[in-house]
Short mmCIF file of C-alpha atoms in Angstrom, two decimals:
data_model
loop_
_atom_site.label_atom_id
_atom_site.label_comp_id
_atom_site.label_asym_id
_atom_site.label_seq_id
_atom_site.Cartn_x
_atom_site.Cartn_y
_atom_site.Cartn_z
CA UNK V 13 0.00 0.00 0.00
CA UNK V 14 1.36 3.41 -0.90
CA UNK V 15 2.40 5.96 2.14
CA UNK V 16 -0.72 7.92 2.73
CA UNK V 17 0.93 10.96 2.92
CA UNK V 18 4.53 12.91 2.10
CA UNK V 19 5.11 12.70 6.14
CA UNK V 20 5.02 8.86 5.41
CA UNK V 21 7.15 8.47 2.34
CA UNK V 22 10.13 6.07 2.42
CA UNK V 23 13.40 8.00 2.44
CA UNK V 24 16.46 6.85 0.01
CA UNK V 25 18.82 4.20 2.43
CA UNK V 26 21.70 5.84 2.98
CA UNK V 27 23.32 7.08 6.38
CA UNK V 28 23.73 10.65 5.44
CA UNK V 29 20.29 11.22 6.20
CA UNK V 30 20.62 10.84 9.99
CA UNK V 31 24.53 12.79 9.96
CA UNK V 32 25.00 16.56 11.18
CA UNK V 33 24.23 19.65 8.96
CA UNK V 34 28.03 20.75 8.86
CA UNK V 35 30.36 21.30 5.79
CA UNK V 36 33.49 19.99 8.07
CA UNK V 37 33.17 16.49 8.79
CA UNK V 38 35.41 13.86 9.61
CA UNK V 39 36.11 10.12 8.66
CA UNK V 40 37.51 7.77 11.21
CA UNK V 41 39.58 4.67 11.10
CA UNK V 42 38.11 1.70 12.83
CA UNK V 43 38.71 -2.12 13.10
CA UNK V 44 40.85 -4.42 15.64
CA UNK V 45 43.94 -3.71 16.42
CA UNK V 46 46.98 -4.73 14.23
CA UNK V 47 44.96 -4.25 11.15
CA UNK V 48 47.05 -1.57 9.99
CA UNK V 49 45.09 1.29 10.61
CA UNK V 50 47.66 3.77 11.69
CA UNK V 51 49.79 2.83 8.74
CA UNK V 52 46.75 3.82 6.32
CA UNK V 53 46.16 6.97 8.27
CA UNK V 54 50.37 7.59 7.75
CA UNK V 55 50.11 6.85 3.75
CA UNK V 56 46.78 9.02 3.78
CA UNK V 57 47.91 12.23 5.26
CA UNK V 58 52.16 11.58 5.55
CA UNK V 59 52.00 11.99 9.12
CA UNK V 60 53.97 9.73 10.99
CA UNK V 61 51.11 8.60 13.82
CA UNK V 62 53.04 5.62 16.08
CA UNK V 63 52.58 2.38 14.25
CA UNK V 64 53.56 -0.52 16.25
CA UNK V 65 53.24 -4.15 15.86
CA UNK V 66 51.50 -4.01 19.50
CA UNK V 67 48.07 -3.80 20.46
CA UNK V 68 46.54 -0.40 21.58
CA UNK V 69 50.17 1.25 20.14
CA UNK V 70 47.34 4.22 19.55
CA UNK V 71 45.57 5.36 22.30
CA UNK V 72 44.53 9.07 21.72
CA UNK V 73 42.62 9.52 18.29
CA UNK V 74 45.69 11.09 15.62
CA UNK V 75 43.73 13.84 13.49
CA UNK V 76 44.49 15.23 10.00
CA UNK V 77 43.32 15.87 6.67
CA UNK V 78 43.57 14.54 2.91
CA UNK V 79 43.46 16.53 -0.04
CA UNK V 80 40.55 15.19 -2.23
CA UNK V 81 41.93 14.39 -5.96
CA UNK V 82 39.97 16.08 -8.34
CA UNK V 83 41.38 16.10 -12.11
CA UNK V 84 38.88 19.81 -12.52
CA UNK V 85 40.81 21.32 -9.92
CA UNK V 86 44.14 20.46 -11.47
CA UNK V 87 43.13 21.57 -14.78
CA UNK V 88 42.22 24.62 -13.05
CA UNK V 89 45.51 25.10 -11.56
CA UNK V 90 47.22 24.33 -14.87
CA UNK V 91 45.53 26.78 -16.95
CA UNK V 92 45.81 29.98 -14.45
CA UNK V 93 48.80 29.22 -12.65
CA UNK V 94 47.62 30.66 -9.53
CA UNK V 95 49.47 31.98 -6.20
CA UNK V 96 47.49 29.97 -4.25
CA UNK V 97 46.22 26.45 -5.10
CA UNK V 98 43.74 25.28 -2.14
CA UNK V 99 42.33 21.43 -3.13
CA UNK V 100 38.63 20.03 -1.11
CA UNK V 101 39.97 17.91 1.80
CA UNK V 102 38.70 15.03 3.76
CA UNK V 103 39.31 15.03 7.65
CA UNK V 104 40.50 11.89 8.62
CA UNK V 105 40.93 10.74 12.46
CA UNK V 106 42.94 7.42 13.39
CA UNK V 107 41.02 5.80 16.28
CA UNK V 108 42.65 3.33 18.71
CA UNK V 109 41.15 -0.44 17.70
CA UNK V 110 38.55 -2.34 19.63
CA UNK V 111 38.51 -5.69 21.01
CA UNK V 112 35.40 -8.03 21.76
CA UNK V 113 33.90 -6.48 24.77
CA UNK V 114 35.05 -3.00 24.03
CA UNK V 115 31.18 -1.93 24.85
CA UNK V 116 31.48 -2.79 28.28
CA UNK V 117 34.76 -1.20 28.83
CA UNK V 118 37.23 -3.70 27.84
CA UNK V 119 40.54 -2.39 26.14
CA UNK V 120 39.76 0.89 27.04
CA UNK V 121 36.53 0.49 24.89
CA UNK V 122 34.37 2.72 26.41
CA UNK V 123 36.67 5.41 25.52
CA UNK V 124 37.48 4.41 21.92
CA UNK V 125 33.79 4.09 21.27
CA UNK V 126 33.51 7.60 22.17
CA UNK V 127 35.86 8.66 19.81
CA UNK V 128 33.55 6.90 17.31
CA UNK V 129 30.43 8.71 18.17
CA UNK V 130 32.66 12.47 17.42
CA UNK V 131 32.94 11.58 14.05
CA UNK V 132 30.56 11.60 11.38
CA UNK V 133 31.65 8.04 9.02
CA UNK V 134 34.52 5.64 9.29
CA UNK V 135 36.62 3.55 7.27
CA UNK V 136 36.18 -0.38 8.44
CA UNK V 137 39.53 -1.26 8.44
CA UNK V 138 39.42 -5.57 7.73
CA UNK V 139 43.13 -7.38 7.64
CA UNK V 140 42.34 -10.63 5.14
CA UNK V 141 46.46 -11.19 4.98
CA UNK V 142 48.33 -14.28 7.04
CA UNK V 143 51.55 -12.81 8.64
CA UNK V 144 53.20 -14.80 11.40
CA UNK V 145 55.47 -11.50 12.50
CA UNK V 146 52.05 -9.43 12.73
CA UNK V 147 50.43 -10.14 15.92
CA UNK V 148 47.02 -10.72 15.81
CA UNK V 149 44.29 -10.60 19.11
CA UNK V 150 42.71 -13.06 18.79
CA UNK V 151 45.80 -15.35 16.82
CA UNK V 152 44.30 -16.20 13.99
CA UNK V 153 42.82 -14.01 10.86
CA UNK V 154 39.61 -14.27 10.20
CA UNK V 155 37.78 -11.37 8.30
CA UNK V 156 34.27 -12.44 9.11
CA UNK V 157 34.55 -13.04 13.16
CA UNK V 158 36.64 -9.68 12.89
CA UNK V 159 34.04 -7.91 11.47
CA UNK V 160 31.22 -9.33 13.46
CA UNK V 161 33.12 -8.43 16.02
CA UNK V 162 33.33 -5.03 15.55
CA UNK V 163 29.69 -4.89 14.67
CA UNK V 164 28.50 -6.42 17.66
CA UNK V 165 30.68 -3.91 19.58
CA UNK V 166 28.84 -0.64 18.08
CA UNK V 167 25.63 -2.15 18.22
CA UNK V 168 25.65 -2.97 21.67
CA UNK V 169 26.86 0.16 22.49
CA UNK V 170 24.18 1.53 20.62
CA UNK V 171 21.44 -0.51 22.34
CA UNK V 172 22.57 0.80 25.35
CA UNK V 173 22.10 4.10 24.04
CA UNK V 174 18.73 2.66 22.81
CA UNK V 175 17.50 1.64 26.19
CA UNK V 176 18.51 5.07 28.21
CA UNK V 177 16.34 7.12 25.66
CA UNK V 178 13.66 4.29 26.08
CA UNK V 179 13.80 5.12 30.08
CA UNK V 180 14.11 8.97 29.69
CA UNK V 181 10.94 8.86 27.57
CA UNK V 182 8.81 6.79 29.91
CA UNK V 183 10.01 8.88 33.08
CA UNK V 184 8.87 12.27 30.67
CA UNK V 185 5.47 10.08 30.77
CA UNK V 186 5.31 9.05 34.62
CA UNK V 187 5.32 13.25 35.05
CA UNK V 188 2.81 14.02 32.98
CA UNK V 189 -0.40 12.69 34.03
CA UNK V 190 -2.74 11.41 30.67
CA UNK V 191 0.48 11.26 28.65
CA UNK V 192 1.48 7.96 26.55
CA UNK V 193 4.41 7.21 24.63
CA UNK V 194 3.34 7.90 20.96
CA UNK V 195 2.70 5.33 18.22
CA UNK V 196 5.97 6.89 16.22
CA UNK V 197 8.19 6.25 19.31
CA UNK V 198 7.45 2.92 20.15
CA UNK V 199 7.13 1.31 16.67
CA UNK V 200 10.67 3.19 15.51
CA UNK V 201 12.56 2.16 18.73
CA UNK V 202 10.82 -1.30 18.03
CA UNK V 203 12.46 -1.53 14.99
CA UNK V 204 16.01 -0.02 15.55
CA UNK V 205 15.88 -2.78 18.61
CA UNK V 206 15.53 -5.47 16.09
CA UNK V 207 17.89 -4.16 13.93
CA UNK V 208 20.68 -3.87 16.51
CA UNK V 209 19.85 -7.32 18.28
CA UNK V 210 20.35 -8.89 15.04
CA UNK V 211 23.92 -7.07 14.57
CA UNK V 212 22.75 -4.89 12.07
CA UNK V 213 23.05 -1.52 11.72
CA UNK V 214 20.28 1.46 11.86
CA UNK V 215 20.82 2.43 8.70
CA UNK V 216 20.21 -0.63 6.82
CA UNK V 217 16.68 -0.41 7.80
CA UNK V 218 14.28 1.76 5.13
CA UNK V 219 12.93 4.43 7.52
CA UNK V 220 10.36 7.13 6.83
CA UNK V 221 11.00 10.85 7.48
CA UNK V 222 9.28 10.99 10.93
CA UNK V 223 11.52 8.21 12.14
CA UNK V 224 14.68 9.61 10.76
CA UNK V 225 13.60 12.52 12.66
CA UNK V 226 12.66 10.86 15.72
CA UNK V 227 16.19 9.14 15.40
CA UNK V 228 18.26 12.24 15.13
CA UNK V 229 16.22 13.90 18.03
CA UNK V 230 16.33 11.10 20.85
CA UNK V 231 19.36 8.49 19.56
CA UNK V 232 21.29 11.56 18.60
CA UNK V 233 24.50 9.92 16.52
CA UNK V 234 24.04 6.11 17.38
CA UNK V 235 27.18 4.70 15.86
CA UNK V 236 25.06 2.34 13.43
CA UNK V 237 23.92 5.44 11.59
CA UNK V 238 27.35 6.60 10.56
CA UNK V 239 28.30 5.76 6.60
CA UNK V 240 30.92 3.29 6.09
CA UNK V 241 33.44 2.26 3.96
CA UNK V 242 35.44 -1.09 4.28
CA UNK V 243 38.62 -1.60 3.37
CA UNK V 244 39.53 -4.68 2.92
CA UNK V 245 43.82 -4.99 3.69
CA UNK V 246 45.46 -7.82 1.46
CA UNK V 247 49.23 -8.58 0.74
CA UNK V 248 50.86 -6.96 -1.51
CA UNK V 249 50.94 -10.33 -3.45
CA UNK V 250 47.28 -10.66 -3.44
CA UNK V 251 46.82 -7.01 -3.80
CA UNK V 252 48.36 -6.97 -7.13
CA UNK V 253 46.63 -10.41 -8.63
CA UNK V 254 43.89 -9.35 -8.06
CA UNK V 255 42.74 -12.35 -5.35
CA UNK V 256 42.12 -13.27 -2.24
CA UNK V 257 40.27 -16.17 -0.60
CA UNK V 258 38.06 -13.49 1.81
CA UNK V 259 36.97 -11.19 -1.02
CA UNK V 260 34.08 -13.19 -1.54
CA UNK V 261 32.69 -14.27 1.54
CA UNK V 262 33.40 -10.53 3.26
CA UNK V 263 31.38 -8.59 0.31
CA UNK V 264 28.61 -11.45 1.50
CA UNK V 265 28.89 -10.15 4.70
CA UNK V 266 28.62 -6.50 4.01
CA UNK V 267 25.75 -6.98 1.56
CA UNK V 268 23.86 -8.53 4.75
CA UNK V 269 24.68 -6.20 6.81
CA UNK V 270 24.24 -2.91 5.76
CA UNK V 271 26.17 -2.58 2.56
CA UNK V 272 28.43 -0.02 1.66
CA UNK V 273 31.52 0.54 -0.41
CA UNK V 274 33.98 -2.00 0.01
CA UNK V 275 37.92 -1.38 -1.75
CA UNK V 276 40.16 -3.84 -1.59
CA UNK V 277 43.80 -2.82 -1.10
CA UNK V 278 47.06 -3.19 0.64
CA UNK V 279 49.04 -1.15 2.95
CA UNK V 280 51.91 -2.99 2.40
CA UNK V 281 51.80 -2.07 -1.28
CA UNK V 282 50.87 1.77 -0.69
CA UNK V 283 54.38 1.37 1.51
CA UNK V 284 56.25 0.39 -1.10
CA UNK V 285 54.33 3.33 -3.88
CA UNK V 286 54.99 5.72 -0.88
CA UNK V 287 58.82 4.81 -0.81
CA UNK V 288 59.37 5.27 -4.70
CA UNK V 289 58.15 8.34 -4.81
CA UNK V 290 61.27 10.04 -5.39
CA UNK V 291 62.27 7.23 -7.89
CA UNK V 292 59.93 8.61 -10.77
CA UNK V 293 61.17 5.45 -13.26
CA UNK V 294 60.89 3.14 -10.51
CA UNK V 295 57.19 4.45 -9.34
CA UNK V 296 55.60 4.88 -12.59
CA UNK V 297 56.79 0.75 -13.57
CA UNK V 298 54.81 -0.19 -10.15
CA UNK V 299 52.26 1.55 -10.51
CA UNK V 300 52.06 -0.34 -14.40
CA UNK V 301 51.54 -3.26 -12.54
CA UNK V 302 48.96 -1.68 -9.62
CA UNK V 303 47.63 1.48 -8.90
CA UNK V 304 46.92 3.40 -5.54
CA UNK V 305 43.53 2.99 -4.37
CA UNK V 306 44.28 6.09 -1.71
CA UNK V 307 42.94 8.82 -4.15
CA UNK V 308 39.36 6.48 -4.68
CA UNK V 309 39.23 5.53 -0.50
CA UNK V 310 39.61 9.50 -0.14
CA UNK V 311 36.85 10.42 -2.61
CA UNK V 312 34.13 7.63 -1.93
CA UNK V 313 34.46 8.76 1.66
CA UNK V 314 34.50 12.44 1.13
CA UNK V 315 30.81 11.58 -1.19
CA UNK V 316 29.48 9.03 1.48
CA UNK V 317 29.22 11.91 4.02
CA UNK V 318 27.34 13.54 1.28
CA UNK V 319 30.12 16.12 0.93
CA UNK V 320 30.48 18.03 -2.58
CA UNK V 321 32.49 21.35 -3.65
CA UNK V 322 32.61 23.81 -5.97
CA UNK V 323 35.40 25.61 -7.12
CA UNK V 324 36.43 29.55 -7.52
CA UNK V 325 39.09 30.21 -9.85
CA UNK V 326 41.33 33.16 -11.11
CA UNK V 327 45.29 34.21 -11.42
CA UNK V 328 45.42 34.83 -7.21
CA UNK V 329 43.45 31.49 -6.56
CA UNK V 330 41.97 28.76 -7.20
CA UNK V 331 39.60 26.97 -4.62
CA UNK V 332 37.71 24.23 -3.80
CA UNK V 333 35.04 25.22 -1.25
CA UNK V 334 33.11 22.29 0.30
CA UNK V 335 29.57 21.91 1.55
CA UNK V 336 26.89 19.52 1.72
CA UNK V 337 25.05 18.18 -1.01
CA UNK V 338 21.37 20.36 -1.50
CA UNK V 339 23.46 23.41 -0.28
CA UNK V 340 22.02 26.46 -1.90
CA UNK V 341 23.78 29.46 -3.63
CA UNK V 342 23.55 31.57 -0.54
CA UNK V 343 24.22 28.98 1.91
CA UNK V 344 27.63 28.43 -0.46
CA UNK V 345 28.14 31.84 -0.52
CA UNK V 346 28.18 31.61 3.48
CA UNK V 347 31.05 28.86 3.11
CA UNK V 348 33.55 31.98 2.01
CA UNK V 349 32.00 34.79 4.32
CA UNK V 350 29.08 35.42 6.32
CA UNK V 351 29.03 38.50 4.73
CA UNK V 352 28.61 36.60 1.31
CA UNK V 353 25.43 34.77 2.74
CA UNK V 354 23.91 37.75 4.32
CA UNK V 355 23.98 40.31 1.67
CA UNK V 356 23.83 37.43 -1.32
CA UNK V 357 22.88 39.35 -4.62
CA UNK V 358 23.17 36.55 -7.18
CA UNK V 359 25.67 33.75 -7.93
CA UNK V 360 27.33 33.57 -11.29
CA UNK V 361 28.04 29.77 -12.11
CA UNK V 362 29.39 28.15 -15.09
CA UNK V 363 29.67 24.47 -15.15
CA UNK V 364 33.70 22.94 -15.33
CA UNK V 365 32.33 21.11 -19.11
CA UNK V 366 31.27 24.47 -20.02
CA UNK V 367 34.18 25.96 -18.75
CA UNK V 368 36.88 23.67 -20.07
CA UNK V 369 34.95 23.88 -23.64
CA UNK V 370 34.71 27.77 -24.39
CA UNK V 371 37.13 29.34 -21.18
CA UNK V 372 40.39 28.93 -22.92
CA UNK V 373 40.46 32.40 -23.47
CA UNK V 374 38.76 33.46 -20.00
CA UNK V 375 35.21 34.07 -18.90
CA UNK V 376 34.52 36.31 -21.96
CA UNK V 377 34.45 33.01 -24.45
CA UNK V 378 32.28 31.74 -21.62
CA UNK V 379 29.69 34.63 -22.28
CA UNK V 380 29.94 34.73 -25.63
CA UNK V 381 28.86 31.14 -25.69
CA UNK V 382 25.92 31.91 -23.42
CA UNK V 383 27.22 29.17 -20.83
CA UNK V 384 27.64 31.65 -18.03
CA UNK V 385 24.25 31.26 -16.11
CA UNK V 386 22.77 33.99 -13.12
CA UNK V 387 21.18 32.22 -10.27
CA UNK V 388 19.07 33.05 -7.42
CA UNK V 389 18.59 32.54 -3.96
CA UNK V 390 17.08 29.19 -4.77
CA UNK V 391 20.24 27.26 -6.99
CA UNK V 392 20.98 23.92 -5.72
CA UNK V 393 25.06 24.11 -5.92
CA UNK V 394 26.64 21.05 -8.03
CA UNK V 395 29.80 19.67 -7.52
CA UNK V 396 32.01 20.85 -9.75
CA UNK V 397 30.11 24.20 -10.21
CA UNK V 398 32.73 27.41 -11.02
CA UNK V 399 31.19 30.07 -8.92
CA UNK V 400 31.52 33.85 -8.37
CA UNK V 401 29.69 35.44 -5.78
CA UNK V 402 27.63 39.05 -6.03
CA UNK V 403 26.69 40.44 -2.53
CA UNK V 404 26.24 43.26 -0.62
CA UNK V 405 26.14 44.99 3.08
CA UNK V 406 25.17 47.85 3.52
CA UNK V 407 24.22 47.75 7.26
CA UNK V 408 24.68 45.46 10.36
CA UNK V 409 22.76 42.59 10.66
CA UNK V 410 19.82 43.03 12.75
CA UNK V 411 19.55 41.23 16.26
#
């Protein structure tokens, strides 16, 4: 039977729906430890976190940030030759790894699982390589007990969380006399319990736009709701033929359990990239053989967080300016200057294909091809969009 109304109507599956309203939004590593997530952090952002082979080597979350790769931007760059060449980046946070029990404090879980809940996705961090001189906590390597695992870890902690907003509510009922707990509430906390005692995550569910709302208000950032991306960490042997005996039976798992991206790669390959890069000759014949996959991790997460940018370009600068997908021209305006948002005239946008077509000889073969467009208060900003900004203030904004 169809919903009965728009309040009813089945939103798109996707986590980005219950995230926070922010342009600046971070991705954290997560999996077991010894899985090699500080190492990925290190090849993602050439920091040089600690990475041990010891458990819990990382104990206080490592932050940074990724430039995003985006071949528009770097035609961009190539064509003006800027002063100042400022790329979209992805925030990236390298949280100590959990161990079974981590929900009830174990291995300092409590903790770790806090530094979950402050950011807004994660990578899934799997190991699916046999190494005798990499210790492993539980001795063995399986990808599937790993990962179920580390499920069972954030949904428990997110029952828990399930079960205090379950008590608040009824105690807001016990004070006010002739007051029930409403159809929406107990049918949505119904279902996220099912959901979570079955070691699945929230957002693998098909919710309706009251319950997403009802989610975000009263199980603000349950861990379940978070995007995800796995990545799956082979040898560099089965990293570059292509095979692995897990592949299979992991994207099984994640199909049943949520979904989400899932990139197979190796740190112990990116290592060996990483080292060469001062060796052009040497770099470019590995690479012949296997690319990166750190550019791709960087932009599927940077997208799963429902992050987009456009760009502003001239001889000083150019710019990538992120915000969130739906963001409108003044509320992208707002991204450079408050002042841009406030007193927002108009926005004049070309599109990069437009661009890249008739701007060889600057904006004026743009408008003499009719591809630069004016837009209003009401644009929907697209990724990729070349923007520049009309405003103006001509008094103080009122209180």
């Amino acid at each position: 039977m169809p919903p009965k109304n728009k309040g009813e109507s089945i939103e798109p599956k996707g986590a980005v729906r219950f995230g926070r309203s922010k342009n600046n939004l971070k991705f954290g590593l997560v999996g077991l430890p010894n899985v090699g997530k500080s190492s990925f952090f290190n090849l993602l952002t050439e920091q040089n976190a600690p990475a041990e082979n010891f458990p819990f080597c990382t104990i206080d979350p490592n932050e940074s940030r990724c430039a995003v790769a985006d071949s528009r931007f770097d035609f961009l760059c190539q064509h003006f030759k800027p002063l100042s060449e400022v790329p979209a980046y992805l925030h990236v946070v390298d949280i100590a790894g959990l161990v079974k029990g981590a929900h009830a404090g174990e291995g300092l879980g409590n903790s770790f699982l806090s530094h979950i809940q402050a950011v807004d996705g994660y990578f899934h961090i799997v190991r699916a390589f046999d190494a005798p001189e990499i210790l492993h906590v539980e001795e063995s390597v399986d990808p599937i007990r790993d990962m179920e695992t580390i499920s069972h870890e954030l949904c428990q902690k997110d029952l828990a969380a399930l079960e205090k907003a379950i008590k608040d509510e009824e105690l807001d009922v016990r004070k006010s006399p002739g007051y029930k707990l409403s159809e929406l509430f107990t049918t949505t906390m119904g279902k996220v319990r099912a959901l979570l005692e079955a070691n699945k995550p929230v957002r693998d569910a098909a919710w309706t736009t009251p319950e997403v709302e009802l989610i975000c208000k009263k199980l603000y950032m349950l861990l379940t709701t978070k995007p995800c991306v796995y990545l799956i960490n082979l040898s560099a042997d089965d990293f570059v033929r292509k095979k692995n005996k897990w592949l299979v039976k992991i994207k099984s798992w994640i199909d049943g359990h949520g979904g989400g991206a899932m990139i197979p790669m190796s740190v112990e390959y990116e290592q060996a990239l990483h080292k060469m890069r001062d060796d052009p000759l040497a770099y470019n014949e590995a690479v012949k053989t296997a690319k990166s996959v750190l550019p791709r991790a960087i932009k599927v997460a940077y997208h799963e967080l429902g992050l987009i940018h456009f760009l502003t370009a001239g001889e000083k600068e150019v710019r990538c300016w992120t915000v969130l997908s739906g963001a409108t021209a003044p509320q992208a305006a707002g991204v450079i200057h408050s002042d841009f948002e406030r007193g927002f005239i108009k926005a004049e946008v070309v599109s990069f294909e437009d661009w890249k077509e008739y701007g060889k000889n600057g904006m004026a073969g743009v408008r003499a091809a009719g591809k630069q467009r004016q837009e209003g208060k009401s644009y929907i900003i697209k990724d990729g969009d070349i923007v520049h900004f009309h405003f103006n203030v001509t008094s103080q904004k009122k209180k």
